[in-house]
mmCIF file of C-alpha atoms in Angstrom:
data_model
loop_
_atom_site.group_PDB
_atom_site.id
_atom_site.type_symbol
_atom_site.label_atom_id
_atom_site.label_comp_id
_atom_site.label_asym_id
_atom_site.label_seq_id
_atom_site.Cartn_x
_atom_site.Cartn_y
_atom_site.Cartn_z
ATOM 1 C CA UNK A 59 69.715 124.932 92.400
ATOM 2 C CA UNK A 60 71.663 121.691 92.383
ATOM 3 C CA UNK A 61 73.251 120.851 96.217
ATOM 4 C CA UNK A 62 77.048 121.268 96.522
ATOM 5 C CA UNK A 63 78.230 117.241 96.652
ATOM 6 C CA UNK A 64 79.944 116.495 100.176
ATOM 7 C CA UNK A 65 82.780 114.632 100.581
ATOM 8 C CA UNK A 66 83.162 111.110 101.335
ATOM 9 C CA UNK A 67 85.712 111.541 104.209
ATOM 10 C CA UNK A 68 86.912 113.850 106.059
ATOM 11 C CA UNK A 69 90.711 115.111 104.840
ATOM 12 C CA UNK A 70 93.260 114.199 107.563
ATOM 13 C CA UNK A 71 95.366 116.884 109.052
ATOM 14 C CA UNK A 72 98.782 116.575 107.700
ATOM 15 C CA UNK A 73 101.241 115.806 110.563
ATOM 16 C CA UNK A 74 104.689 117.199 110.094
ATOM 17 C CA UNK A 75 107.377 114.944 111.461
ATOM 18 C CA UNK A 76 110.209 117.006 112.855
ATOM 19 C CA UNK A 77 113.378 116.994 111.116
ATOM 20 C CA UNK A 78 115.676 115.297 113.365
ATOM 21 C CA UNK A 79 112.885 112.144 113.951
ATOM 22 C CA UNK A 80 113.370 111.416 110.686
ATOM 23 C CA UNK A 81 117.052 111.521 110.267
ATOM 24 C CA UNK A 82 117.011 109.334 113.703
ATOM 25 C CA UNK A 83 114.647 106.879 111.642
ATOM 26 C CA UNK A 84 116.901 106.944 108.466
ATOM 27 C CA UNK A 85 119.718 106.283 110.393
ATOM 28 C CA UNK A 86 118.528 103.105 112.529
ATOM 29 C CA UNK A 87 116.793 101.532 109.151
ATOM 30 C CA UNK A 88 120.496 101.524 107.672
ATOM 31 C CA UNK A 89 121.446 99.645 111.064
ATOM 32 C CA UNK A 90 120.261 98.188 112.671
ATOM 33 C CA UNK A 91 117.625 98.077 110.180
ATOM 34 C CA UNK A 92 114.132 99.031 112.306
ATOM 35 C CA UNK A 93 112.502 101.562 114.141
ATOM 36 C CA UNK A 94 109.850 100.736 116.954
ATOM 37 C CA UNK A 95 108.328 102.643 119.266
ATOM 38 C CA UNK A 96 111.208 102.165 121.547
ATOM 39 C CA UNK A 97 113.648 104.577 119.338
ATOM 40 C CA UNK A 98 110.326 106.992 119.112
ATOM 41 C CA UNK A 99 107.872 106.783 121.647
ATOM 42 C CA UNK A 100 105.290 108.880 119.135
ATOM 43 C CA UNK A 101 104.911 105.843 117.287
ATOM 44 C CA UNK A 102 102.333 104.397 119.225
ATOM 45 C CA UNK A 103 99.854 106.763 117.353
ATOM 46 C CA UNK A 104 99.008 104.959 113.925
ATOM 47 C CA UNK A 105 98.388 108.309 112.076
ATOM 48 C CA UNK A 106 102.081 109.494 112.632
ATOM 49 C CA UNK A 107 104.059 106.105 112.825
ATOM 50 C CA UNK A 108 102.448 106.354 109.083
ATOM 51 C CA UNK A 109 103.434 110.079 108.394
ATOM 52 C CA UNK A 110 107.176 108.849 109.729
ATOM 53 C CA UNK A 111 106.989 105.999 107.186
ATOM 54 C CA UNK A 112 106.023 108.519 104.624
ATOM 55 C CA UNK A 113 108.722 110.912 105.541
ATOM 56 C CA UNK A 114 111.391 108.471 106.228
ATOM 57 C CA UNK A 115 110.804 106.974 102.530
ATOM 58 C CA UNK A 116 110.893 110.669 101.478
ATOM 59 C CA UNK A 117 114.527 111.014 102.905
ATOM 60 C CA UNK A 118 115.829 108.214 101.035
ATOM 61 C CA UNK A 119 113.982 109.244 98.057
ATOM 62 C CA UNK A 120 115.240 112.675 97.728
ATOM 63 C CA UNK A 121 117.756 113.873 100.125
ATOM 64 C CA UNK A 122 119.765 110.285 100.376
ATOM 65 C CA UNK A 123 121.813 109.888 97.180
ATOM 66 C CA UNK A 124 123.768 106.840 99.088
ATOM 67 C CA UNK A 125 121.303 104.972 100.723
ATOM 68 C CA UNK A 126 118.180 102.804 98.773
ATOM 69 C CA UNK A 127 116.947 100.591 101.564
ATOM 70 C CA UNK A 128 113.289 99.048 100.797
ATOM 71 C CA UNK A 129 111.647 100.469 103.691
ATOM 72 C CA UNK A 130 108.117 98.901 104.667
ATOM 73 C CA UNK A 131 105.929 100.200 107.708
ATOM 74 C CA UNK A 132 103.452 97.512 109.317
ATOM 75 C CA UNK A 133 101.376 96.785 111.923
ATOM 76 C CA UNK A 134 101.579 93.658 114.133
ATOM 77 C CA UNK A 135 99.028 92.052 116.429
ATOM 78 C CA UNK A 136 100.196 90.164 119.688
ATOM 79 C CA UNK A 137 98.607 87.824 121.555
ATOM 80 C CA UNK A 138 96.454 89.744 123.568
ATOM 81 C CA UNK A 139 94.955 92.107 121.759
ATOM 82 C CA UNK A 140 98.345 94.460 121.507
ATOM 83 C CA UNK A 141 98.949 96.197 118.104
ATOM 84 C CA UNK A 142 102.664 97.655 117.475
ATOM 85 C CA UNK A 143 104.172 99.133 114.468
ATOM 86 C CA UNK A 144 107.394 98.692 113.199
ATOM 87 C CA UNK A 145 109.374 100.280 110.102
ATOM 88 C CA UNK A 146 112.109 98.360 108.582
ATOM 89 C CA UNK A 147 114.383 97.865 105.987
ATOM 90 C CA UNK A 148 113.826 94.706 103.820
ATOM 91 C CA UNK A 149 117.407 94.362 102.469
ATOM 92 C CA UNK A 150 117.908 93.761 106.446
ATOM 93 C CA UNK A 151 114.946 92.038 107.760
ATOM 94 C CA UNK A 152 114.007 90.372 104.170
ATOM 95 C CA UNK A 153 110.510 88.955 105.924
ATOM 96 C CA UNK A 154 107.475 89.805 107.405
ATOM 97 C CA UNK A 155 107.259 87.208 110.121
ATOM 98 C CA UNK A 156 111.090 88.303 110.755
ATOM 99 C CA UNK A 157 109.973 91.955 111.626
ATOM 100 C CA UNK A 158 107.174 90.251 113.498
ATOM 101 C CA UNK A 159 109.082 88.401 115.862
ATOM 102 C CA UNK A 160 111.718 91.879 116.098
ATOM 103 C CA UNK A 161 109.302 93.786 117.323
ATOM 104 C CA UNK A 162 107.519 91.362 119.830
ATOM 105 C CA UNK A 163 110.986 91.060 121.247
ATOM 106 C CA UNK A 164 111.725 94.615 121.528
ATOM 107 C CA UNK A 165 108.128 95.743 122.818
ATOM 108 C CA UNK A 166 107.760 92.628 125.008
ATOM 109 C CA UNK A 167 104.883 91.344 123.311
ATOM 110 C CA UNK A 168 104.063 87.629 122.830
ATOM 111 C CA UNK A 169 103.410 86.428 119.344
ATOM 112 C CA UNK A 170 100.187 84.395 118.225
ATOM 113 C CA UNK A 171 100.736 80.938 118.262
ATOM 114 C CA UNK A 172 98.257 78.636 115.808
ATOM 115 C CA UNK A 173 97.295 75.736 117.703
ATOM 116 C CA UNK A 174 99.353 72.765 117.156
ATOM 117 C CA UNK A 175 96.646 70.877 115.178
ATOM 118 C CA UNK A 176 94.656 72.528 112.755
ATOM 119 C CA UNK A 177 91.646 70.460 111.261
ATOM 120 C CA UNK A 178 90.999 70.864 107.503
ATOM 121 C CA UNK A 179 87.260 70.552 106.760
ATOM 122 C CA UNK A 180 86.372 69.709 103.417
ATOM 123 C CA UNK A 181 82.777 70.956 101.938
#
């Protein structure tokens, strides 16, 4: 009798985002064109500032017939040690190192700075 394979991973739970997050999120990606965890505290968890992503791309996708923003969700490090997410609309913010500096300023984190010389080594 042959063993029954085992999964790789473990399935994550699927975390429902409640209705009126999302249409919160929706609205502040049109304008101002973010959400941090300042608008929704929840966001400090990874696993649902991702499932708000998700869902929030899901609105525009399918219940939205006059919006099409290019939302992106990404995580930021901060000098420090600090990690923040931030989703955003590109046709607002059109860079990364734009939402970068965003959400340092609106969760009061300070940004990595590369030293101001940089040797280049050649092998």
């Amino acid at each position: 009798m042959a063993d029954t394979p085992k999964k790789d991973k473990a399935e994550e739970p699927k975390i429902d985002i409640p209705a009126e997050d999302v249409k919160k999120a929706a609205a502040l990606i049109l304008k101002p064109g973010y959400v941090t965890k300042h608008d929704l505290p929840k966001m400090v968890e990874l696993p649902w500032a991702t499932a708000l992503a998700d869902a929030v791309t899901q609105h525009f996708l399918n219940d939205d017939d006059d919006h099409d923003p290019y939302v992106y969700f990404e995580q930021f490090d901060y000098a420090g040690g600090d990690i923040d997410s931030i989703i955003f609309n590109m046709d607002v913010i059109p860079t990364r190192e734009k939402a970068l500096e965003i959400l340092g300023h609106e969760v009061g984190e300070k940004l990595v700075t590369p030293p101001d010389h940089v040797e280049s080594f050649k092998g």
